[in-house]
Each structure stands twice: as C-alpha cells, then as structure tokens.
Coordinates of N, CA and C in Angstrom, one line a residue:
Chain A
D29 N 131.8 69.7 85.0 CA 133.1 70.2 85.2 C 133.0 71.4 86.2
Q30 N 133.7 71.4 87.3 CA 133.7 72.5 88.3 C 134.4 73.7 87.7
Q31 N 133.6 74.8 87.7 CA 134.2 76.1 87.3 C 135.0 76.8 88.4
V32 N 134.6 76.5 89.6 CA 135.2 77.1 90.8 C 135.7 75.9 91.7
K33 N 137.0 75.9 92.0 CA 137.5 74.8 92.7 C 138.2 75.3 94.0
Q34 N 138.0 74.5 95.0 CA 138.7 74.7 96.3 C 139.2 73.4 96.6
N35 N 140.5 73.2 96.4 CA 141.1 71.9 96.4 C 141.4 71.4 97.8
S36 N 141.4 72.2 98.8 CA 141.6 71.8 100.1 C 140.3 71.7 100.8
P37 N 139.8 70.5 101.1 CA 138.5 70.3 101.8 C 138.6 70.8 103.3
S38 N 139.8 70.8 103.9 CA 139.9 71.3 105.2 C 141.3 71.9 105.5
L39 N 141.3 72.7 106.5 CA 142.6 73.4 106.9 C 142.5 73.6 108.4
S40 N 143.6 73.3 109.1 CA 143.8 73.6 110.5 C 144.9 74.6 110.8
V41 N 144.6 75.6 111.6 CA 145.6 76.7 111.8 C 145.6 77.0 113.3
Q42 N 146.7 77.3 113.8 CA 146.8 77.7 115.2 C 146.3 79.1 115.4
E43 N 145.6 79.4 116.5 CA 145.1 80.7 116.9 C 146.2 81.7 116.8
G44 N 145.9 82.9 116.2 CA 146.9 83.9 116.1 C 147.8 83.9 114.8
R45 N 147.8 82.7 114.1 CA 148.5 82.6 112.9 C 147.7 83.0 111.7
I46 N 148.3 82.9 110.5 CA 147.6 83.3 109.3 C 146.9 82.1 108.7
S47 N 145.6 82.3 108.3 CA 144.9 81.2 107.5 C 144.9 81.7 106.1
I48 N 145.2 80.8 105.2 CA 145.2 81.1 103.8 C 144.3 80.0 103.1
L49 N 143.2 80.5 102.5 CA 142.3 79.6 101.8 C 142.4 79.9 100.3
N50 N 142.5 78.9 99.5 CA 142.7 79.1 98.1 C 141.5 78.7 97.3
C51 N 141.5 79.3 96.1 CA 140.3 79.1 95.2 C 140.9 79.2 93.7
D52 N 140.5 78.3 92.9 CA 140.9 78.4 91.5 C 139.6 78.4 90.6
Y53 N 139.7 79.0 89.5 CA 138.5 79.1 88.6 C 139.0 78.9 87.1
T54 N 138.0 78.5 86.3 CA 138.3 78.2 84.9 C 137.7 79.1 83.9
N55 N 136.6 79.8 84.3 CA 135.8 80.6 83.4 C 136.4 82.1 83.4
S56 N 136.9 82.5 82.3 CA 137.5 83.8 82.2 C 136.4 84.9 82.1
M57 N 135.2 84.5 82.0 CA 134.1 85.5 82.0 C 133.7 85.9 83.4
F58 N 134.2 85.3 84.4 CA 133.8 85.7 85.8 C 134.4 87.1 86.0
D59 N 133.6 88.0 86.5 CA 134.0 89.4 86.7 C 134.0 89.8 88.2
Y60 N 133.6 89.0 89.1 CA 133.5 89.3 90.5 C 133.7 88.1 91.3
F61 N 134.4 88.2 92.4 CA 134.6 87.0 93.2 C 134.2 87.3 94.7
L62 N 133.7 86.3 95.3 CA 133.2 86.5 96.7 C 133.6 85.4 97.6
W63 N 133.7 85.7 98.8 CA 133.9 84.7 99.9 C 132.8 84.7 100.9
Y64 N 132.3 83.5 101.2 CA 131.2 83.4 102.1 C 131.7 82.5 103.3
K65 N 131.1 82.7 104.4 CA 131.5 81.9 105.6 C 130.2 81.2 106.1
K66 N 130.3 80.0 106.4 CA 129.1 79.2 106.8 C 129.3 78.4 108.1
Y67 N 128.5 78.7 109.1 CA 128.5 77.9 110.3 C 127.4 76.7 110.1
P68 N 127.6 75.6 110.8 CA 126.6 74.5 110.7 C 125.2 75.0 111.0
A69 N 124.3 74.5 110.3 CA 122.8 74.8 110.5 C 122.5 76.3 110.3
E70 N 123.4 77.0 109.6 CA 123.1 78.4 109.3 C 123.3 78.6 107.8
G71 N 122.8 79.7 107.3 CA 123.0 80.1 105.9 C 124.4 80.7 105.7
P72 N 125.0 80.7 104.5 CA 126.3 81.4 104.3 C 126.1 82.9 104.5
T73 N 127.1 83.5 105.0 CA 127.1 85.0 105.2 C 128.2 85.6 104.3
F74 N 128.0 86.6 103.7 CA 129.0 87.3 102.8 C 130.1 87.8 103.7
L75 N 131.3 87.6 103.2 CA 132.5 88.0 104.0 C 133.2 89.2 103.3
I76 N 133.7 88.9 102.1 CA 134.5 89.9 101.3 C 134.4 89.6 99.9
S77 N 134.6 90.6 99.0 CA 134.6 90.3 97.6 C 135.7 91.1 96.9
I78 N 135.9 90.8 95.6 CA 136.8 91.6 94.8 C 136.4 91.6 93.4
S79 N 136.6 92.7 92.7 CA 136.3 92.8 91.3 C 137.5 92.3 90.5
S80 N 137.2 91.8 89.3 CA 138.3 91.2 88.5 C 139.3 92.2 88.0
I81 N 139.0 93.5 88.2 CA 139.9 94.5 87.8 C 140.9 94.9 88.9
K82 N 140.7 94.3 90.0 CA 141.6 94.6 91.1 C 142.4 93.4 91.5
D83 N 143.5 93.6 92.3 CA 144.3 92.4 92.7 C 144.3 92.2 94.2
K84 N 143.7 93.1 94.9 CA 143.7 93.0 96.4 C 142.5 93.8 96.9
N85 N 141.9 93.2 97.9 CA 140.9 94.0 98.7 C 141.0 93.6 100.2
E86 N 141.0 94.6 101.0 CA 141.2 94.3 102.5 C 140.1 94.8 103.3
D87 N 139.7 94.0 104.3 CA 138.7 94.5 105.2 C 139.0 93.9 106.6
G88 N 139.6 94.7 107.4 CA 140.0 94.3 108.7 C 141.0 93.1 108.7
R89 N 140.6 92.0 109.3 CA 141.5 90.9 109.3 C 141.5 90.1 108.0
F90 N 140.6 90.4 107.1 CA 140.4 89.6 105.9 C 140.9 90.4 104.7
T91 N 141.7 89.7 103.9 CA 142.3 90.2 102.7 C 142.1 89.2 101.6
V92 N 141.6 89.6 100.4 CA 141.5 88.7 99.3 C 142.4 89.2 98.2
F93 N 143.2 88.2 97.7 CA 144.1 88.5 96.6 C 143.6 87.8 95.3
L94 N 143.7 88.5 94.2 CA 143.3 87.9 92.9 C 144.5 87.9 92.0
N95 N 144.8 86.7 91.4 CA 145.8 86.6 90.4 C 145.1 86.2 89.1
K96 N 144.7 87.2 88.3 CA 143.9 86.9 87.2 C 144.6 86.0 86.1
S97 N 145.9 86.2 85.9 CA 146.5 85.4 84.9 C 146.6 83.9 85.3
A98 N 146.7 83.7 86.6 CA 146.7 82.3 87.1 C 145.3 81.8 87.4
K99 N 144.3 82.6 87.3 CA 142.9 82.3 87.6 C 142.8 81.7 89.0
H100 N 143.4 82.5 89.9 CA 143.5 82.0 91.3 C 143.2 83.2 92.3
L101 N 142.5 82.9 93.3 CA 142.3 83.9 94.4 C 142.5 83.2 95.7
S102 N 142.9 84.0 96.7 CA 143.1 83.5 98.0 C 142.5 84.4 99.1
L103 N 142.1 83.9 100.2 CA 141.6 84.6 101.3 C 142.6 84.5 102.5
H104 N 143.1 85.6 103.0 CA 144.0 85.6 104.1 C 143.3 86.1 105.3
I105 N 143.4 85.4 106.4 CA 142.8 85.8 107.7 C 143.9 85.9 108.7
V106 N 144.1 87.2 109.1 CA 145.2 87.4 110.1 C 144.8 88.4 111.1
P107 N 144.9 88.1 112.4 CA 145.3 86.8 113.0 C 144.0 85.9 113.0
S108 N 144.2 84.7 112.9 CA 143.1 83.7 113.0 C 142.6 83.6 114.4
Q109 N 141.3 83.5 114.5 CA 140.6 83.4 115.8 C 139.7 82.1 115.9
P110 N 139.5 81.6 117.0 CA 138.7 80.4 117.1 C 137.3 80.6 116.5
G111 N 136.7 81.8 116.6 CA 135.4 82.1 116.0 C 135.4 82.1 114.5
D112 N 136.6 82.0 113.9 CA 136.7 81.9 112.4 C 136.5 80.5 111.9
S113 N 136.4 79.5 112.8 CA 136.2 78.2 112.5 C 134.9 78.0 111.8
A114 N 134.9 77.6 110.5 CA 133.6 77.6 109.7 C 134.0 77.0 108.4
V115 N 133.0 76.8 107.5 CA 133.3 76.4 106.1 C 133.3 77.7 105.3
Y116 N 134.3 77.9 104.5 CA 134.4 79.0 103.6 C 134.2 78.6 102.2
F117 N 133.3 79.4 101.6 CA 132.9 79.1 100.2 C 133.5 80.3 99.3
C118 N 134.1 79.9 98.2 CA 134.5 80.8 97.2 C 133.4 80.8 96.1
A119 N 133.1 82.0 95.7 CA 132.0 82.1 94.6 C 132.5 83.1 93.6
A120 N 131.9 82.9 92.4 CA 132.3 83.8 91.3 C 131.0 84.2 90.5
R121 N 131.0 85.4 90.0 CA 129.9 85.9 89.3 C 130.1 86.0 87.8
V122 N 129.1 85.6 87.1 CA 129.2 85.8 85.6 C 127.8 86.4 85.2
R123 N 127.9 87.3 84.2 CA 126.7 87.9 83.7 C 126.2 87.2 82.4
D124 N 124.9 87.1 82.3 CA 124.4 86.7 81.0 C 123.3 87.7 80.5
N125 N 122.6 87.4 79.5 CA 121.6 88.3 79.0 C 120.5 88.6 80.0
Y126 N 120.3 87.7 80.9 CA 119.2 87.9 81.9 C 119.6 88.5 83.2
G127 N 120.9 88.6 83.5 CA 121.3 89.1 84.7 C 122.6 88.4 85.2
Q128 N 122.8 88.4 86.5 CA 124.0 87.8 87.1 C 123.7 86.4 87.6
N129 N 124.7 85.6 87.5 CA 124.7 84.2 88.1 C 125.9 84.0 88.9
F130 N 125.7 83.2 89.9 CA 126.8 82.9 90.9 C 127.2 81.4 90.8
V131 N 128.5 81.1 90.8 CA 129.0 79.7 90.9 C 129.8 79.6 92.1
F132 N 129.5 78.5 92.9 CA 130.1 78.3 94.2 C 131.1 77.2 94.1
G133 N 132.2 77.3 94.8 CA 133.1 76.2 95.0 C 132.6 75.2 96.1
P134 N 133.3 74.1 96.3 CA 132.8 73.1 97.3 C 133.0 73.4 98.7
G135 N 133.8 74.5 99.0 CA 134.0 74.9 100.4 C 135.3 74.3 101.0
T136 N 135.9 75.0 101.9 CA 137.0 74.6 102.7 C 136.6 74.7 104.2
R137 N 136.8 73.7 105.0 CA 136.5 73.8 106.4 C 137.7 74.2 107.1
L138 N 137.6 75.4 107.7 CA 138.7 75.9 108.5 C 138.5 75.7 110.0
S139 N 139.5 75.1 110.6 CA 139.5 74.9 112.1 C 140.6 75.7 112.7
V140 N 140.3 76.6 113.6 CA 141.3 77.4 114.3 C 141.5 76.9 115.7
L141 N 142.6 76.4 116.0 CA 142.9 75.7 117.2 C 143.4 76.7 118.3
P142 N 142.8 76.6 119.5 CA 143.2 77.6 120.5 C 144.6 77.2 121.1
Chain B
E18 N 122.7 93.9 107.1 CA 122.2 92.6 107.5 C 121.1 92.2 106.5
A19 N 121.2 90.9 106.1 CA 120.3 90.3 105.1 C 118.9 90.2 105.7
D20 N 117.9 90.6 104.9 CA 116.5 90.5 105.3 C 115.9 89.4 104.5
I21 N 116.3 88.2 104.7 CA 115.7 87.0 104.0 C 115.5 85.9 105.1
Y22 N 114.3 85.4 105.0 CA 113.8 84.5 106.1 C 113.3 83.2 105.5
Q23 N 113.6 82.2 106.3 CA 113.1 80.8 105.9 C 112.4 80.2 107.1
T24 N 111.3 79.5 106.8 CA 110.6 78.7 107.8 C 110.1 77.4 107.1
P25 N 110.1 76.3 107.9 CA 110.6 76.2 109.2 C 112.1 76.2 109.2
R26 N 112.7 76.3 110.4 CA 114.2 76.1 110.5 C 114.5 74.7 110.5
Y27 N 113.7 73.9 111.1 CA 113.9 72.4 111.2 C 112.6 71.7 111.0
L28 N 112.6 70.6 110.3 CA 111.4 69.9 110.0 C 111.7 68.4 110.0
V29 N 111.0 67.6 110.8 CA 111.1 66.2 110.7 C 109.7 65.7 110.3
I30 N 109.7 64.9 109.2 CA 108.4 64.5 108.6 C 108.5 63.1 108.1
G31 N 107.4 62.4 108.0 CA 107.3 61.0 107.5 C 107.3 61.0 106.0
T32 N 107.7 59.8 105.5 CA 107.7 59.6 104.1 C 106.3 59.7 103.5
G33 N 106.2 60.3 102.3 CA 105.0 60.5 101.6 C 104.2 61.8 101.9
K34 N 104.7 62.5 102.9 CA 104.0 63.8 103.2 C 104.4 64.9 102.2
K35 N 103.4 65.8 102.0 CA 103.7 67.0 101.2 C 104.2 68.1 102.1
I36 N 105.3 68.7 101.7 CA 105.8 69.8 102.5 C 106.1 71.0 101.6
T37 N 106.0 72.2 102.2 CA 106.4 73.5 101.6 C 107.4 74.2 102.5
L38 N 108.5 74.5 101.9 CA 109.5 75.3 102.6 C 109.3 76.8 102.2
E39 N 109.2 77.7 103.2 CA 108.9 79.1 102.9 C 110.2 79.9 102.8
C40 N 110.2 80.9 101.9 CA 111.3 81.8 101.8 C 110.8 83.2 101.4
S41 N 111.1 84.2 102.2 CA 110.7 85.5 101.9 C 111.9 86.5 102.1
Q42 N 111.9 87.5 101.3 CA 112.9 88.5 101.4 C 112.2 89.9 101.3
T43 N 112.8 90.9 102.0 CA 112.2 92.2 102.0 C 113.1 93.2 101.4
M44 N 114.1 92.8 100.5 CA 115.0 93.7 99.9 C 114.6 94.1 98.5
G45 N 113.5 93.5 98.0 CA 113.0 93.9 96.7 C 113.8 93.2 95.6
H46 N 114.6 92.2 95.9 CA 115.4 91.5 94.9 C 114.5 90.8 93.9
D47 N 114.9 90.9 92.6 CA 114.2 90.2 91.6 C 114.6 88.7 91.5
K48 N 115.9 88.5 91.8 CA 116.4 87.1 91.6 C 116.4 86.4 92.9
M49 N 115.9 85.1 92.9 CA 115.9 84.3 94.1 C 116.3 82.9 93.7
Y50 N 116.9 82.2 94.7 CA 117.5 80.9 94.4 C 117.2 79.9 95.6
W51 N 117.2 78.6 95.2 CA 117.2 77.6 96.2 C 118.4 76.7 96.0
Y52 N 119.1 76.4 97.1 CA 120.2 75.5 97.1 C 120.0 74.3 98.0
Q53 N 120.6 73.2 97.7 CA 120.5 72.1 98.6 C 121.9 71.7 99.0
Q54 N 122.1 71.5 100.3 CA 123.5 71.2 100.8 C 123.4 70.0 101.8
D55 N 124.1 68.9 101.5 CA 124.3 67.9 102.4 C 125.5 68.2 103.3
P56 N 125.5 67.7 104.5 CA 126.6 68.0 105.5 C 128.0 67.8 104.9
G57 N 128.8 68.8 104.9 CA 130.2 68.7 104.4 C 130.3 68.7 102.9
M58 N 129.2 68.9 102.2 CA 129.2 68.9 100.8 C 129.0 70.3 100.2
E59 N 129.1 70.4 98.9 CA 129.0 71.7 98.3 C 127.5 72.1 98.1
L60 N 127.4 73.4 97.8 CA 126.0 73.9 97.6 C 125.6 73.5 96.1
H61 N 124.4 73.0 96.0 CA 123.9 72.6 94.7 C 122.7 73.5 94.4
L62 N 122.7 74.2 93.3 CA 121.6 75.1 92.9 C 120.5 74.2 92.3
I63 N 119.3 74.2 92.9 CA 118.2 73.4 92.4 C 117.1 74.2 91.7
H64 N 116.9 75.4 92.1 CA 115.9 76.3 91.4 C 116.3 77.7 91.5
Y65 N 115.9 78.5 90.5 CA 116.1 79.9 90.6 C 115.0 80.7 89.9
S66 N 114.9 82.0 90.1 CA 113.8 82.7 89.5 C 114.3 84.1 89.2
Y67 N 114.0 84.7 88.0 CA 114.4 86.0 87.6 C 113.4 87.1 88.1
G68 N 112.2 86.6 88.5 CA 111.2 87.6 88.9 C 109.9 86.9 89.0
V69 N 108.8 87.7 89.1 CA 107.5 87.1 89.2 C 107.2 86.3 88.0
N70 N 106.6 85.1 88.2 CA 106.2 84.2 87.2 C 107.3 83.5 86.4
S71 N 108.5 83.7 86.9 CA 109.7 83.1 86.3 C 110.2 82.0 87.3
T72 N 110.4 80.7 86.8 CA 111.0 79.7 87.6 C 111.9 78.9 86.6
E73 N 113.1 78.6 87.1 CA 114.1 77.8 86.3 C 114.7 76.7 87.1
K74 N 115.0 75.6 86.4 CA 115.7 74.5 87.1 C 117.2 74.8 87.2
G75 N 117.8 74.4 88.3 CA 119.2 74.7 88.5 C 120.1 73.5 88.0
D76 N 121.3 73.5 88.5 CA 122.3 72.5 88.0 C 122.0 71.1 88.5
L77 N 121.4 71.0 89.6 CA 121.1 69.7 90.2 C 119.6 69.4 90.0
S78 N 119.4 68.2 89.5 CA 118.0 67.8 89.3 C 117.3 67.6 90.6
S79 N 116.1 68.1 90.8 CA 115.4 67.9 92.0 C 113.9 67.6 91.8
E80 N 113.4 66.8 92.7 CA 111.9 66.5 92.6 C 111.0 67.5 93.1
S81 N 111.6 68.6 93.7 CA 110.9 69.7 94.2 C 110.4 70.6 93.1
T82 N 109.4 71.5 93.5 CA 108.9 72.5 92.5 C 108.9 73.8 93.3
V83 N 108.9 74.9 92.5 CA 108.9 76.2 93.1 C 107.8 77.1 92.4
S84 N 107.5 78.2 93.0 CA 106.6 79.1 92.4 C 107.0 80.5 92.8
R85 N 106.7 81.5 92.0 CA 107.0 82.9 92.3 C 105.9 83.8 91.8
I86 N 104.9 83.9 92.7 CA 103.7 84.7 92.5 C 103.9 86.1 92.9
R87 N 104.7 86.3 93.9 CA 105.1 87.6 94.4 C 106.6 87.8 94.5
T88 N 107.1 89.0 94.3 CA 108.5 89.2 94.3 C 109.2 88.7 95.5
E89 N 108.6 88.9 96.7 CA 109.2 88.7 97.9 C 109.2 87.2 98.4
H90 N 108.4 86.4 97.7 CA 108.1 85.1 98.2 C 108.5 84.0 97.2
F91 N 109.2 83.0 97.6 CA 109.7 81.9 96.7 C 109.6 80.6 97.4
P92 N 108.5 80.0 97.5 CA 108.3 78.7 98.3 C 108.8 77.5 97.4
L93 N 109.2 76.5 98.1 CA 109.7 75.3 97.5 C 108.8 74.2 98.1
T94 N 108.3 73.3 97.2 CA 107.3 72.3 97.6 C 107.8 70.9 97.2
L95 N 107.7 69.9 98.1 CA 107.9 68.5 97.8 C 106.6 67.8 97.9
E96 N 106.1 67.3 96.8 CA 104.7 66.7 96.8 C 104.7 65.4 97.7
S97 N 105.8 64.6 97.7 CA 105.8 63.4 98.4 C 107.2 63.2 99.0
A98 N 107.4 63.6 100.2 CA 108.8 63.5 100.8 C 109.3 62.1 100.9
R99 N 110.6 61.9 100.6 CA 111.3 60.6 100.8 C 112.6 60.8 101.6
P100 N 113.1 59.8 102.2 CA 114.3 59.9 103.0 C 115.5 60.5 102.2
S101 N 115.5 60.3 100.9 CA 116.6 60.9 100.0 C 116.5 62.4 99.9
H102 N 115.4 63.0 100.4 CA 115.2 64.4 100.4 C 115.8 65.1 101.7
T103 N 116.3 64.2 102.6 CA 116.9 64.7 103.8 C 118.1 65.6 103.4
S104 N 118.1 66.8 103.9 CA 119.2 67.7 103.5 C 119.0 69.1 104.1
Q105 N 119.9 70.0 103.9 CA 119.6 71.4 104.3 C 119.3 72.2 103.0
Y106 N 118.2 73.0 103.1 CA 117.8 73.8 101.9 C 118.0 75.2 102.2
L107 N 118.7 75.9 101.4 CA 119.1 77.3 101.6 C 118.5 78.2 100.5
C108 N 117.8 79.2 100.9 CA 117.2 80.2 100.0 C 118.1 81.4 99.9
A109 N 118.2 82.0 98.8 CA 119.1 83.2 98.6 C 118.4 84.2 97.6
S110 N 118.8 85.4 97.7 CA 118.3 86.4 96.7 C 119.4 87.3 96.3
S111 N 119.2 88.0 95.2 CA 120.2 89.0 94.7 C 119.5 90.0 93.8
E112 N 120.1 91.1 93.6 CA 119.6 91.9 92.5 C 119.8 91.2 91.2
L113 N 119.0 91.6 90.2 CA 119.1 91.0 88.9 C 120.4 91.4 88.2
Q114 N 120.8 92.6 88.3 CA 122.0 93.1 87.6 C 123.0 93.9 88.4
G115 N 122.5 94.5 89.5 CA 123.4 95.4 90.2 C 124.3 94.9 91.2
Q116 N 124.0 95.0 92.5 CA 124.9 94.6 93.5 C 125.4 93.2 93.4
E117 N 126.7 93.0 93.5 CA 127.2 91.7 93.2 C 127.3 90.8 94.4
T118 N 126.2 90.6 95.1 CA 126.2 89.8 96.3 C 124.9 89.0 96.4
Q119 N 125.0 87.8 96.8 CA 123.8 87.0 97.1 C 123.7 87.0 98.6
Y120 N 122.4 87.1 99.1 CA 122.1 87.1 100.5 C 121.4 85.8 100.8
F121 N 121.8 85.1 101.8 CA 121.2 83.8 102.1 C 120.3 83.9 103.4
G122 N 119.3 83.0 103.3 CA 118.5 82.8 104.5 C 119.2 81.8 105.5
P123 N 118.6 81.6 106.7 CA 119.3 80.7 107.6 C 119.2 79.3 107.3
G124 N 118.4 78.9 106.3 CA 118.3 77.5 105.9 C 117.2 76.7 106.6
T125 N 116.7 75.7 106.0 CA 115.8 74.7 106.6 C 116.5 73.4 106.6
R126 N 116.6 72.8 107.8 CA 117.2 71.4 107.8 C 116.0 70.4 107.8
L127 N 115.9 69.6 106.8 CA 114.8 68.7 106.6 C 115.3 67.3 106.9
L128 N 114.5 66.5 107.7 CA 114.8 65.1 107.9 C 113.5 64.4 107.6
V129 N 113.6 63.5 106.6 CA 112.5 62.6 106.2 C 112.7 61.2 106.7
L130 N 111.8 60.7 107.5 CA 111.9 59.4 108.1 C 111.3 58.3 107.3

C-alpha cells in the first residue's frame, strides 16, 4: 500500500505559467516532506522541504504548501521554465527507533512547453 | 552540493558476469541506501545501512547484496547478472537522525545483455 501518492503521472504546462504538482500521504507519523527533481540518467536532487508544523515554505520560484488535515501537499513553480522539465518526486520522512526513513512517491513528469 | 559518487556511470555487461557497483560519500553520513529505478517508474528501496557492519533489505526484493565495511563506502554486488537486472541503480546517504535530507549520487545505468 503506497504511503506517498502522486496521482498525476505527467503534467504539461506552458512556459511562464504556474506548475502545480500534488502529493498525498496516508501516514500521520510523517514529520517532514521533501520534493526532489530528477533528470534522465541522473540522481534526484533535493529541491525544497517543509516541516509538518508549517503550512508553507518558499524558495525563489518554488513554494510548497502543506495541508496536514487533508494529508496533502503541493509544489508550486512560478513562473515555469523549460529547464524545469523533469520528474518530480515527493518524499516523506518518518522516524523510528533507529533513525530516519524516507518514503518516496512514484513521481510526476513535468513538461514545460516553450 | 552533495558529495556522493557512483561508479561506473554506465555499464553494459553479459549475462552471468559478476558486477560491483561502487558508492562513496564524503559527508560522514551513517545511513546509506540503494534504490532501483526503471525508466518512468518509481524509486524502489532495495538495501540500506545504518552504519558500519549494518545491512538491511529494503522494500523490493533484490538478488543483489551489499556490504558496509567503512562508513563512506557502500558497494552493491550482483553475483550473476541477468537481463532482468537491467535498470538504473541510485545510491543515497543521509544523517541517521539529524538533517532531514537524503543526498543522491548520479546513478549507475546497467544494461545486461
């Protein structure tokens, strides 16, 4: 059973417009959420994160919103650029007795059209 | 910038060969991970380690094995490669408790003929 879901496998957006990528989770023990960006044949790179005690975190063109009651988070990219075309993974952190563990969603492929 | 390295970046090999994928990190992270990803598919955790002499199996069953003799080094071995092992293999590391971020290596793209 997937604990982190990204229900849109792909998304196409026009350059300059807003890209909104969504992520849902089921485990209420997740205390930190992260977004990663991945280009083909490369490893994922960390983009932005948010603690479960916050509802918004902004870094330049990237903003992550967290709705804890709905167990939903979203990544907004404004304005979208062709270089943003990549696969975006949502990830969540949970702690156990041994340390921290990360659970990844299946990813959403974003295509920004010029 | 992440200081985690994987070699080789690309590998084409015949069925039955033994291969070792290397992963090293210079951040002093205790926890290390191996993920397998097929094109367009999700990341699957196949192995992880809490530190030296610790190895654990991940969510996805894998015929590969790992070792952790040194903190900075977490190699993955396939004793007898098969075409079904063709995939991208991603190594990652993180602090055990502290900073809430995983750092990924560039990946090894493996093709078994």
